């Protein structure tokens, strides 16, 4: 049985192309994208991604400012599917740790690819989409 039950947000800071990351609880060296499991009140996976991001980081993203970038197996199997959305606009004035034991901050995307990173295989498949987003952001800055 396949469950499409999780979603996360890829938020890229245009000034230096870092991504917003969160750590696993009490494992600050294990960085991942903000996101989490679908809940009954979530209208869609985009709503899940926005809600989880605000809960974990304080960053507010409205659904209409999200673009789908990738969906795939999140846990190394086909039994759990995750959708990732790119937030084109966000409010990070309240950025900070919202859950005890977690780190919230900006990092290089490559830090999400290491062997200790949660969902490293998923992030490897997401990486080419991240690079396209960066090229688009760079072209806007030079235009």
mmCIF file of N, CA and C in Angstrom:
data_model
loop_
_atom_site.group_PDB
_atom_site.id
_atom_site.type_symbol
_atom_site.label_atom_id
_atom_site.label_comp_id
_atom_site.label_asym_id
_atom_site.label_seq_id
_atom_site.Cartn_x
_atom_site.Cartn_y
_atom_site.Cartn_z
ATOM 1 N N UNK A 1 0.841 -1.189 0.000
ATOM 2 C CA UNK A 1 0.000 0.000 0.000
ATOM 3 C C UNK A 1 0.881 1.246 0.000
ATOM 4 N N UNK A 2 0.575 2.211 -0.849
ATOM 5 C CA UNK A 2 1.347 3.447 -0.942
ATOM 6 C C UNK A 2 0.605 4.556 -0.228
ATOM 7 N N UNK A 3 1.336 5.291 0.609
ATOM 8 C CA UNK A 3 0.752 6.397 1.358
ATOM 9 C C UNK A 3 1.416 7.693 0.947
ATOM 10 N N UNK A 4 0.638 8.625 0.388
ATOM 11 C CA UNK A 4 1.160 9.954 0.089
ATOM 12 C C UNK A 4 0.853 10.779 1.330
ATOM 13 N N UNK A 5 1.765 10.714 2.297
ATOM 14 C CA UNK A 5 1.434 11.262 3.594
ATOM 15 C C UNK A 5 2.393 12.260 4.168
ATOM 16 N N UNK A 6 3.309 12.808 3.376
ATOM 17 C CA UNK A 6 4.257 13.780 3.913
ATOM 18 C C UNK A 6 4.569 14.825 2.851
ATOM 19 N N UNK A 7 4.996 15.983 3.326
ATOM 20 C CA UNK A 7 5.358 17.057 2.407
ATOM 21 C C UNK A 7 6.396 17.948 3.071
ATOM 22 N N UNK A 8 7.218 18.581 2.252
ATOM 23 C CA UNK A 8 8.216 19.502 2.788
ATOM 24 C C UNK A 8 8.390 20.682 1.835
ATOM 25 N N UNK A 9 9.071 21.704 2.355
ATOM 26 C CA UNK A 9 9.300 22.916 1.569
ATOM 27 C C UNK A 9 10.785 23.112 1.318
ATOM 28 N N UNK A 10 11.086 23.511 0.107
ATOM 29 C CA UNK A 10 12.422 23.926 -0.280
ATOM 30 C C UNK A 10 12.387 25.448 -0.338
ATOM 31 N N UNK A 11 13.038 26.080 0.633
ATOM 32 C CA UNK A 11 13.091 27.541 0.686
ATOM 33 C C UNK A 11 14.534 27.940 0.451
ATOM 34 N N UNK A 12 14.772 28.660 -0.639
ATOM 35 C CA UNK A 12 16.122 29.059 -1.030
ATOM 36 C C UNK A 12 16.281 30.547 -0.773
ATOM 37 N N UNK A 13 17.305 30.907 0.009
ATOM 38 C CA UNK A 13 17.584 32.319 0.272
ATOM 39 C C UNK A 13 18.315 32.884 -0.944
ATOM 40 N N UNK A 14 17.710 33.852 -1.644
ATOM 41 C CA UNK A 14 18.280 34.344 -2.900
ATOM 42 C C UNK A 14 19.658 34.983 -2.767
ATOM 43 N N UNK A 15 19.993 35.541 -1.611
ATOM 44 C CA UNK A 15 21.257 36.253 -1.471
ATOM 45 C C UNK A 15 22.475 35.338 -1.549
ATOM 46 N N UNK A 16 22.360 34.104 -1.062
ATOM 47 C CA UNK A 16 23.511 33.205 -1.076
ATOM 48 C C UNK A 16 23.165 31.768 -1.469
ATOM 49 N N UNK A 17 21.913 31.533 -1.864
ATOM 50 C CA UNK A 17 21.432 30.242 -2.348
ATOM 51 C C UNK A 17 21.484 29.137 -1.288
ATOM 52 N N UNK A 18 21.495 29.515 -0.020
ATOM 53 C CA UNK A 18 21.372 28.530 1.060
ATOM 54 C C UNK A 18 19.910 28.101 1.157
ATOM 55 N N UNK A 19 19.680 26.943 1.750
ATOM 56 C CA UNK A 19 18.319 26.451 1.950
ATOM 57 C C UNK A 19 17.997 26.440 3.443
ATOM 58 N N UNK A 20 16.725 26.617 3.745
ATOM 59 C CA UNK A 20 16.272 26.559 5.125
ATOM 60 C C UNK A 20 16.258 25.103 5.559
ATOM 61 N N UNK A 21 16.900 24.821 6.691
ATOM 62 C CA UNK A 21 16.993 23.451 7.189
ATOM 63 C C UNK A 21 16.563 23.370 8.644
ATOM 64 N N UNK A 22 16.200 22.164 9.028
ATOM 65 C CA UNK A 22 15.922 21.846 10.429
ATOM 66 C C UNK A 22 16.687 20.576 10.747
ATOM 67 N N UNK A 23 16.990 20.399 12.019
ATOM 68 C CA UNK A 23 17.663 19.164 12.419
ATOM 69 C C UNK A 23 16.643 18.162 12.924
ATOM 70 N N UNK A 24 17.073 16.941 13.026
ATOM 71 C CA UNK A 24 16.288 15.942 13.721
ATOM 72 C C UNK A 24 16.322 16.316 15.195
ATOM 73 N N UNK A 25 15.295 15.957 15.940
ATOM 74 C CA UNK A 25 15.271 16.277 17.364
ATOM 75 C C UNK A 25 16.476 15.671 18.059
ATOM 76 N N UNK A 26 17.175 16.521 18.803
ATOM 77 C CA UNK A 26 18.351 16.139 19.590
ATOM 78 C C UNK A 26 19.479 15.533 18.755
ATOM 79 N N UNK A 27 19.486 15.799 17.446
ATOM 80 C CA UNK A 27 20.564 15.367 16.553
ATOM 81 C C UNK A 27 20.879 16.532 15.622
ATOM 82 N N UNK A 28 21.497 17.575 16.156
ATOM 83 C CA UNK A 28 21.640 18.819 15.397
ATOM 84 C C UNK A 28 22.507 18.684 14.151
ATOM 85 N N UNK A 29 23.264 17.614 14.020
ATOM 86 C CA UNK A 29 24.088 17.429 12.818
ATOM 87 C C UNK A 29 23.336 16.736 11.691
ATOM 88 N N UNK A 30 22.114 16.291 11.933
ATOM 89 C CA UNK A 30 21.319 15.598 10.909
ATOM 90 C C UNK A 30 20.278 16.560 10.361
ATOM 91 N N UNK A 31 20.668 17.301 9.319
ATOM 92 C CA UNK A 31 19.804 18.333 8.751
ATOM 93 C C UNK A 31 18.882 17.787 7.670
ATOM 94 N N UNK A 32 17.701 18.399 7.594
ATOM 95 C CA UNK A 32 16.744 18.065 6.551
ATOM 96 C C UNK A 32 15.911 19.290 6.220
ATOM 97 N N UNK A 33 15.028 19.150 5.262
ATOM 98 C CA UNK A 33 14.114 20.236 4.909
ATOM 99 C C UNK A 33 12.964 20.254 5.906
ATOM 100 N N UNK A 34 12.406 21.436 6.188
ATOM 101 C CA UNK A 34 11.230 21.461 7.068
ATOM 102 C C UNK A 34 10.048 20.787 6.389
ATOM 103 N N UNK A 35 9.303 20.041 7.165
ATOM 104 C CA UNK A 35 8.146 19.342 6.623
ATOM 105 C C UNK A 35 7.702 18.258 7.573
ATOM 106 N N UNK A 36 6.729 17.494 7.159
ATOM 107 C CA UNK A 36 6.254 16.431 8.023
ATOM 108 C C UNK A 36 5.047 15.716 7.465
ATOM 109 N N UNK A 37 4.381 15.021 8.349
ATOM 110 C CA UNK A 37 3.262 14.158 7.969
ATOM 111 C C UNK A 37 1.969 14.930 7.768
ATOM 112 N N UNK A 38 1.176 14.417 6.841
ATOM 113 C CA UNK A 38 -0.150 14.952 6.558
ATOM 114 C C UNK A 38 -1.044 14.723 7.764
ATOM 115 N N UNK A 39 -1.892 15.716 8.070
ATOM 116 C CA UNK A 39 -2.878 15.591 9.134
ATOM 117 C C UNK A 39 -4.270 15.779 8.531
ATOM 118 N N UNK A 40 -5.286 15.282 9.229
ATOM 119 C CA UNK A 40 -6.659 15.321 8.709
ATOM 120 C C UNK A 40 -7.134 16.717 8.331
ATOM 121 N N UNK A 41 -6.688 17.737 9.043
ATOM 122 C CA UNK A 41 -7.124 19.108 8.761
ATOM 123 C C UNK A 41 -6.433 19.724 7.540
ATOM 124 N N UNK A 42 -5.395 19.079 7.021
ATOM 125 C CA UNK A 42 -4.676 19.609 5.865
ATOM 126 C C UNK A 42 -5.489 19.373 4.595
ATOM 127 N N UNK A 43 -5.741 20.444 3.848
ATOM 128 C CA UNK A 43 -6.525 20.335 2.616
ATOM 129 C C UNK A 43 -5.748 19.641 1.500
ATOM 130 N N UNK A 44 -4.414 19.728 1.559
ATOM 131 C CA UNK A 44 -3.578 19.140 0.517
ATOM 132 C C UNK A 44 -2.162 18.990 1.055
ATOM 133 N N UNK A 45 -1.302 18.374 0.248
ATOM 134 C CA UNK A 45 0.090 18.235 0.670
ATOM 135 C C UNK A 45 0.798 19.594 0.721
ATOM 136 N N UNK A 46 0.360 20.560 -0.090
ATOM 137 C CA UNK A 46 0.934 21.914 0.006
ATOM 138 C C UNK A 46 0.612 22.508 1.377
ATOM 139 N N UNK A 47 -0.618 22.326 1.824
ATOM 140 C CA UNK A 47 -0.990 22.820 3.155
ATOM 141 C C UNK A 47 -0.155 22.137 4.235
ATOM 142 N N UNK A 48 0.096 20.839 4.073
ATOM 143 C CA UNK A 48 0.940 20.112 5.029
ATOM 144 C C UNK A 48 2.324 20.743 5.094
ATOM 145 N N UNK A 49 2.914 20.987 3.937
ATOM 146 C CA UNK A 49 4.261 21.548 3.876
ATOM 147 C C UNK A 49 4.324 22.928 4.535
ATOM 148 N N UNK A 50 3.344 23.780 4.240
ATOM 149 C CA UNK A 50 3.323 25.134 4.818
ATOM 150 C C UNK A 50 3.101 25.090 6.328
ATOM 151 N N UNK A 51 2.173 24.251 6.772
ATOM 152 C CA UNK A 51 1.887 24.138 8.209
ATOM 153 C C UNK A 51 3.105 23.618 8.966
ATOM 154 N N UNK A 52 3.691 22.544 8.475
ATOM 155 C CA UNK A 52 4.850 21.966 9.147
ATOM 156 C C UNK A 52 6.033 22.941 9.181
ATOM 157 N N UNK A 53 6.235 23.674 8.102
ATOM 158 C CA UNK A 53 7.333 24.641 8.057
ATOM 159 C C UNK A 53 7.139 25.728 9.104
ATOM 160 N N UNK A 54 5.920 26.244 9.219
ATOM 161 C CA UNK A 54 5.658 27.267 10.232
ATOM 162 C C UNK A 54 5.816 26.691 11.637
ATOM 163 N N UNK A 55 5.327 25.479 11.865
ATOM 164 C CA UNK A 55 5.443 24.859 13.189
ATOM 165 C C UNK A 55 6.901 24.650 13.578
ATOM 166 N N UNK A 56 7.728 24.233 12.639
ATOM 167 C CA UNK A 56 9.112 23.891 12.945
ATOM 168 C C UNK A 56 10.053 25.085 12.950
ATOM 169 N N UNK A 57 9.770 26.096 12.108
ATOM 170 C CA UNK A 57 10.748 27.174 11.909
ATOM 171 C C UNK A 57 10.227 28.580 12.180
ATOM 172 N N UNK A 58 8.915 28.765 12.214
ATOM 173 C CA UNK A 58 8.340 30.101 12.344
ATOM 174 C C UNK A 58 8.187 30.828 11.023
ATOM 175 N N UNK A 59 8.699 30.250 9.935
ATOM 176 C CA UNK A 59 8.606 30.868 8.614
ATOM 177 C C UNK A 59 7.196 30.644 8.058
ATOM 178 N N UNK A 60 6.600 31.727 7.569
ATOM 179 C CA UNK A 60 5.248 31.665 7.027
ATOM 180 C C UNK A 60 5.310 31.678 5.501
ATOM 181 N N UNK A 61 4.672 30.680 4.905
ATOM 182 C CA UNK A 61 4.567 30.587 3.455
ATOM 183 C C UNK A 61 3.105 30.362 3.126
ATOM 184 N N UNK A 62 2.575 31.166 2.229
ATOM 185 C CA UNK A 62 1.195 30.981 1.804
ATOM 186 C C UNK A 62 1.155 29.990 0.645
ATOM 187 N N UNK A 63 0.114 29.182 0.620
ATOM 188 C CA UNK A 63 -0.036 28.123 -0.375
ATOM 189 C C UNK A 63 0.154 28.643 -1.798
ATOM 190 N N UNK A 64 -0.375 29.825 -2.093
ATOM 191 C CA UNK A 64 -0.300 30.327 -3.470
ATOM 192 C C UNK A 64 1.123 30.681 -3.900
ATOM 193 N N UNK A 65 2.068 30.647 -2.964
ATOM 194 C CA UNK A 65 3.466 30.937 -3.301
ATOM 195 C C UNK A 65 4.320 29.677 -3.313
ATOM 196 N N UNK A 66 3.694 28.544 -3.617
ATOM 197 C CA UNK A 66 4.403 27.268 -3.658
ATOM 198 C C UNK A 66 4.271 26.634 -5.032
ATOM 199 N N UNK A 67 5.365 26.029 -5.478
ATOM 200 C CA UNK A 67 5.372 25.311 -6.752
ATOM 201 C C UNK A 67 5.860 23.892 -6.492
ATOM 202 N N UNK A 68 5.180 22.909 -7.058
ATOM 203 C CA UNK A 68 5.601 21.525 -6.895
ATOM 204 C C UNK A 68 6.927 21.320 -7.614
ATOM 205 N N UNK A 69 7.883 20.662 -6.954
ATOM 206 C CA UNK A 69 9.164 20.399 -7.609
ATOM 207 C C UNK A 69 9.520 18.919 -7.671
ATOM 208 N N UNK A 70 9.009 18.110 -6.738
ATOM 209 C CA UNK A 70 9.391 16.694 -6.777
ATOM 210 C C UNK A 70 8.493 15.879 -5.855
ATOM 211 N N UNK A 71 8.155 14.671 -6.271
ATOM 212 C CA UNK A 71 7.455 13.706 -5.433
ATOM 213 C C UNK A 71 8.142 12.365 -5.612
ATOM 214 N N UNK A 72 8.396 11.697 -4.498
ATOM 215 C CA UNK A 72 9.037 10.389 -4.586
ATOM 216 C C UNK A 72 9.024 9.672 -3.256
ATOM 217 N N UNK A 73 9.622 8.493 -3.243
ATOM 218 C CA UNK A 73 9.720 7.710 -2.014
ATOM 219 C C UNK A 73 10.650 8.428 -1.045
ATOM 220 N N UNK A 74 10.177 8.642 0.176
ATOM 221 C CA UNK A 74 10.952 9.420 1.142
ATOM 222 C C UNK A 74 11.815 8.569 2.053
ATOM 223 N N UNK A 75 11.439 7.343 2.272
ATOM 224 C CA UNK A 75 12.156 6.539 3.253
ATOM 225 C C UNK A 75 12.871 5.356 2.629
ATOM 226 N N UNK A 76 13.279 5.492 1.380
ATOM 227 C CA UNK A 76 14.005 4.422 0.737
ATOM 228 C C UNK A 76 13.119 3.266 0.285
ATOM 229 N N UNK A 77 11.824 3.473 0.318
ATOM 230 C CA UNK A 77 10.909 2.437 -0.153
ATOM 231 C C UNK A 77 9.769 3.118 -0.894
ATOM 232 N N UNK A 78 8.916 2.340 -1.489
ATOM 233 C CA UNK A 78 7.768 2.918 -2.185
ATOM 234 C C UNK A 78 6.530 2.924 -1.304
ATOM 235 N N UNK A 79 6.703 2.644 -0.013
ATOM 236 C CA UNK A 79 5.541 2.595 0.868
ATOM 237 C C UNK A 79 5.192 3.954 1.472
ATOM 238 N N UNK A 80 6.083 4.920 1.345
ATOM 239 C CA UNK A 80 5.803 6.250 1.895
ATOM 240 C C UNK A 80 6.278 7.298 0.901
ATOM 241 N N UNK A 81 5.371 8.113 0.433
ATOM 242 C CA UNK A 81 5.684 9.096 -0.604
ATOM 243 C C UNK A 81 5.648 10.503 -0.009
ATOM 244 N N UNK A 82 6.603 11.323 -0.430
ATOM 245 C CA UNK A 82 6.688 12.712 0.027
ATOM 246 C C UNK A 82 6.650 13.635 -1.180
ATOM 247 N N UNK A 83 5.971 14.763 -1.038
ATOM 248 C CA UNK A 83 5.974 15.801 -2.071
ATOM 249 C C UNK A 83 6.744 17.008 -1.553
ATOM 250 N N UNK A 84 7.590 17.557 -2.397
ATOM 251 C CA UNK A 84 8.354 18.748 -2.041
ATOM 252 C C UNK A 84 7.891 19.912 -2.900
ATOM 253 N N UNK A 85 7.734 21.063 -2.259
ATOM 254 C CA UNK A 85 7.304 22.284 -2.926
ATOM 255 C C UNK A 85 8.365 23.351 -2.721
ATOM 256 N N UNK A 86 8.516 24.201 -3.725
ATOM 257 C CA UNK A 86 9.438 25.331 -3.654
ATOM 258 C C UNK A 86 8.627 26.566 -3.284
ATOM 259 N N UNK A 87 9.018 27.231 -2.206
ATOM 260 C CA UNK A 87 8.332 28.446 -1.767
ATOM 261 C C UNK A 87 8.943 29.638 -2.472
ATOM 262 N N UNK A 88 8.161 30.304 -3.316
ATOM 263 C CA UNK A 88 8.670 31.434 -4.084
ATOM 264 C C UNK A 88 8.681 32.727 -3.274
ATOM 265 N N UNK A 89 7.832 32.814 -2.247
ATOM 266 C CA UNK A 89 7.814 33.976 -1.344
ATOM 267 C C UNK A 89 7.579 33.453 0.058
ATOM 268 N N UNK A 90 8.210 34.089 1.016
ATOM 269 C CA UNK A 90 8.057 33.653 2.399
ATOM 270 C C UNK A 90 8.360 34.803 3.345
ATOM 271 N N UNK A 91 7.878 34.687 4.559
ATOM 272 C CA UNK A 91 8.123 35.676 5.603
ATOM 273 C C UNK A 91 8.941 34.991 6.689
ATOM 274 N N UNK A 92 10.223 35.359 6.791
ATOM 275 C CA UNK A 92 11.096 34.708 7.765
ATOM 276 C C UNK A 92 11.439 35.598 8.962
ATOM 277 N N UNK A 93 10.595 36.595 9.213
ATOM 278 C CA UNK A 93 10.858 37.483 10.359
ATOM 279 C C UNK A 93 10.818 36.745 11.691
ATOM 280 N N UNK A 94 10.069 35.657 11.766
ATOM 281 C CA UNK A 94 9.962 34.894 13.012
ATOM 282 C C UNK A 94 10.780 33.607 12.971
ATOM 283 N N UNK A 95 11.788 33.580 12.109
ATOM 284 C CA UNK A 95 12.627 32.401 11.975
ATOM 285 C C UNK A 95 13.293 32.066 13.304
ATOM 286 N N UNK A 96 13.201 30.822 13.700
ATOM 287 C CA UNK A 96 13.871 30.381 14.912
ATOM 288 C C UNK A 96 13.398 29.012 15.345
ATOM 289 N N UNK A 97 14.043 28.506 16.348
ATOM 290 C CA UNK A 97 13.711 27.177 16.878
ATOM 291 C C UNK A 97 12.335 27.194 17.515
ATOM 292 N N UNK A 98 11.468 26.340 17.053
ATOM 293 C CA UNK A 98 10.111 26.265 17.586
ATOM 294 C C UNK A 98 9.889 24.989 18.392
ATOM 295 N N UNK A 99 10.685 23.966 18.125
ATOM 296 C CA UNK A 99 10.540 22.704 18.846
ATOM 297 C C UNK A 99 11.817 22.446 19.632
ATOM 298 N N UNK A 100 11.696 22.071 20.904
ATOM 299 C CA UNK A 100 12.884 21.815 21.728
ATOM 300 C C UNK A 100 13.776 20.741 21.103
ATOM 301 N N UNK A 101 15.072 20.972 21.169
ATOM 302 C CA UNK A 101 16.028 19.986 20.685
ATOM 303 C C UNK A 101 16.302 20.031 19.202
ATOM 304 N N UNK A 102 15.715 21.001 18.481
ATOM 305 C CA UNK A 102 15.927 21.101 17.041
ATOM 306 C C UNK A 102 16.733 22.353 16.703
ATOM 307 N N UNK A 103 17.541 22.258 15.663
ATOM 308 C CA UNK A 103 18.260 23.396 15.113
ATOM 309 C C UNK A 103 17.502 23.873 13.886
ATOM 310 N N UNK A 104 17.398 25.170 13.720
ATOM 311 C CA UNK A 104 16.782 25.766 12.538
ATOM 312 C C UNK A 104 17.767 26.774 11.981
ATOM 313 N N UNK A 105 18.054 26.713 10.687
ATOM 314 C CA UNK A 105 18.958 27.690 10.103
ATOM 315 C C UNK A 105 19.195 27.442 8.625
ATOM 316 N N UNK A 106 20.044 28.278 8.050
ATOM 317 C CA UNK A 106 20.355 28.224 6.627
ATOM 318 C C UNK A 106 21.619 27.386 6.428
ATOM 319 N N UNK A 107 21.640 26.580 5.369
ATOM 320 C CA UNK A 107 22.792 25.712 5.098
ATOM 321 C C UNK A 107 22.916 25.493 3.594
ATOM 322 N N UNK A 108 24.073 24.986 3.182
ATOM 323 C CA UNK A 108 24.250 24.576 1.797
ATOM 324 C C UNK A 108 23.406 23.331 1.547
ATOM 325 N N UNK A 109 22.783 23.251 0.386
ATOM 326 C CA UNK A 109 21.972 22.079 0.061
ATOM 327 C C UNK A 109 22.804 20.797 0.158
ATOM 328 N N UNK A 110 24.077 20.897 -0.193
ATOM 329 C CA UNK A 110 24.940 19.713 -0.187
ATOM 330 C C UNK A 110 25.029 19.063 1.191
ATOM 331 N N UNK A 111 24.751 19.824 2.259
ATOM 332 C CA UNK A 111 24.751 19.253 3.601
ATOM 333 C C UNK A 111 23.598 18.267 3.791
ATOM 334 N N UNK A 112 22.625 18.296 2.895
ATOM 335 C CA UNK A 112 21.489 17.372 2.964
ATOM 336 C C UNK A 112 21.762 16.080 2.207
ATOM 337 N N UNK A 113 22.958 15.946 1.654
ATOM 338 C CA UNK A 113 23.273 14.792 0.819
ATOM 339 C C UNK A 113 24.189 13.789 1.495
ATOM 340 N N UNK A 114 24.760 14.129 2.645
ATOM 341 C CA UNK A 114 25.704 13.251 3.330
ATOM 342 C C UNK A 114 25.064 11.960 3.811
ATOM 343 N N UNK A 115 25.888 10.977 4.111
ATOM 344 C CA UNK A 115 25.357 9.672 4.520
ATOM 345 C C UNK A 115 24.541 9.718 5.814
ATOM 346 N N UNK A 116 24.780 10.704 6.668
ATOM 347 C CA UNK A 116 24.033 10.816 7.917
ATOM 348 C C UNK A 116 22.775 11.662 7.784
ATOM 349 N N UNK A 117 22.587 12.278 6.638
ATOM 350 C CA UNK A 117 21.429 13.160 6.451
ATOM 351 C C UNK A 117 20.158 12.333 6.349
ATOM 352 N N UNK A 118 19.092 12.762 7.053
ATOM 353 C CA UNK A 118 17.823 12.069 6.868
ATOM 354 C C UNK A 118 17.359 12.225 5.417
ATOM 355 N N UNK A 119 16.865 11.176 4.837
ATOM 356 C CA UNK A 119 16.311 11.224 3.483
ATOM 357 C C UNK A 119 17.349 11.620 2.431
ATOM 358 N N UNK A 120 18.606 11.241 2.648
ATOM 359 C CA UNK A 120 19.679 11.625 1.724
ATOM 360 C C UNK A 120 19.398 11.174 0.300
ATOM 361 N N UNK A 121 18.857 9.980 0.123
ATOM 362 C CA UNK A 121 18.554 9.492 -1.228
ATOM 363 C C UNK A 121 17.479 10.344 -1.892
ATOM 364 N N UNK A 122 16.454 10.676 -1.139
ATOM 365 C CA UNK A 122 15.397 11.556 -1.650
ATOM 366 C C UNK A 122 16.004 12.901 -2.044
ATOM 367 N N UNK A 123 16.850 13.457 -1.174
ATOM 368 C CA UNK A 123 17.456 14.762 -1.439
ATOM 369 C C UNK A 123 18.368 14.729 -2.662
ATOM 370 N N UNK A 124 19.018 13.600 -2.922
ATOM 371 C CA UNK A 124 19.845 13.491 -4.129
ATOM 372 C C UNK A 124 18.983 13.639 -5.376
ATOM 373 N N UNK A 125 17.801 13.043 -5.345
ATOM 374 C CA UNK A 125 16.901 13.169 -6.491
ATOM 375 C C UNK A 125 16.334 14.588 -6.594
ATOM 376 N N UNK A 126 16.204 15.257 -5.483
ATOM 377 C CA UNK A 126 15.694 16.628 -5.455
ATOM 378 C C UNK A 126 16.763 17.642 -5.875
ATOM 379 N N UNK A 127 18.023 17.275 -5.771
ATOM 380 C CA UNK A 127 19.133 18.205 -5.973
ATOM 381 C C UNK A 127 19.119 18.862 -7.346
ATOM 382 N N UNK A 128 18.803 18.139 -8.408
ATOM 383 C CA UNK A 128 18.814 18.766 -9.735
ATOM 384 C C UNK A 128 17.729 19.829 -9.860
ATOM 385 N N UNK A 129 16.598 19.643 -9.168
ATOM 386 C CA UNK A 129 15.560 20.682 -9.162
ATOM 387 C C UNK A 129 16.060 21.911 -8.419
ATOM 388 N N UNK A 130 16.776 21.683 -7.316
ATOM 389 C CA UNK A 130 17.365 22.794 -6.558
ATOM 390 C C UNK A 130 18.326 23.589 -7.452
ATOM 391 N N UNK A 131 19.154 22.898 -8.217
ATOM 392 C CA UNK A 131 20.111 23.587 -9.086
ATOM 393 C C UNK A 131 19.395 24.428 -10.141
ATOM 394 N N UNK A 132 18.291 23.930 -10.680
ATOM 395 C CA UNK A 132 17.523 24.717 -11.661
ATOM 396 C C UNK A 132 16.940 25.974 -11.014
ATOM 397 N N UNK A 133 16.460 25.843 -9.790
ATOM 398 C CA UNK A 133 15.919 27.002 -9.063
ATOM 399 C C UNK A 133 17.023 28.030 -8.846
ATOM 400 N N UNK A 134 18.213 27.565 -8.472
ATOM 401 C CA UNK A 134 19.341 28.485 -8.255
ATOM 402 C C UNK A 134 19.708 29.218 -9.535
ATOM 403 N N UNK A 135 19.726 28.511 -10.657
ATOM 404 C CA UNK A 135 20.035 29.164 -11.938
ATOM 405 C C UNK A 135 19.001 30.228 -12.268
ATOM 406 N N UNK A 136 17.738 29.915 -11.984
ATOM 407 C CA UNK A 136 16.684 30.898 -12.225
ATOM 408 C C UNK A 136 16.857 32.124 -11.321
ATOM 409 N N UNK A 137 17.172 31.912 -10.058
ATOM 410 C CA UNK A 137 17.385 33.021 -9.127
ATOM 411 C C UNK A 137 18.583 33.862 -9.546
ATOM 412 N N UNK A 138 19.669 33.204 -9.963
ATOM 413 C CA UNK A 138 20.851 33.935 -10.420
ATOM 414 C C UNK A 138 20.557 34.751 -11.661
ATOM 415 N N UNK A 139 19.780 34.204 -12.579
ATOM 416 C CA UNK A 139 19.481 34.950 -13.808
ATOM 417 C C UNK A 139 18.619 36.174 -13.488
ATOM 418 N N UNK A 140 17.746 36.085 -12.503
ATOM 419 C CA UNK A 140 16.935 37.239 -12.102
ATOM 420 C C UNK A 140 17.828 38.324 -11.510
ATOM 421 N N UNK A 141 18.843 37.926 -10.752
ATOM 422 C CA UNK A 141 19.724 38.923 -10.102
ATOM 423 C C UNK A 141 20.580 39.648 -11.129
ATOM 424 N N UNK A 142 20.935 38.975 -12.212
ATOM 425 C CA UNK A 142 21.800 39.598 -13.219
ATOM 426 C C UNK A 142 21.010 40.319 -14.302
ATOM 427 N N UNK A 143 19.694 40.106 -14.333
ATOM 428 C CA UNK A 143 18.865 40.737 -15.381
ATOM 429 C C UNK A 143 18.584 42.193 -15.060
#
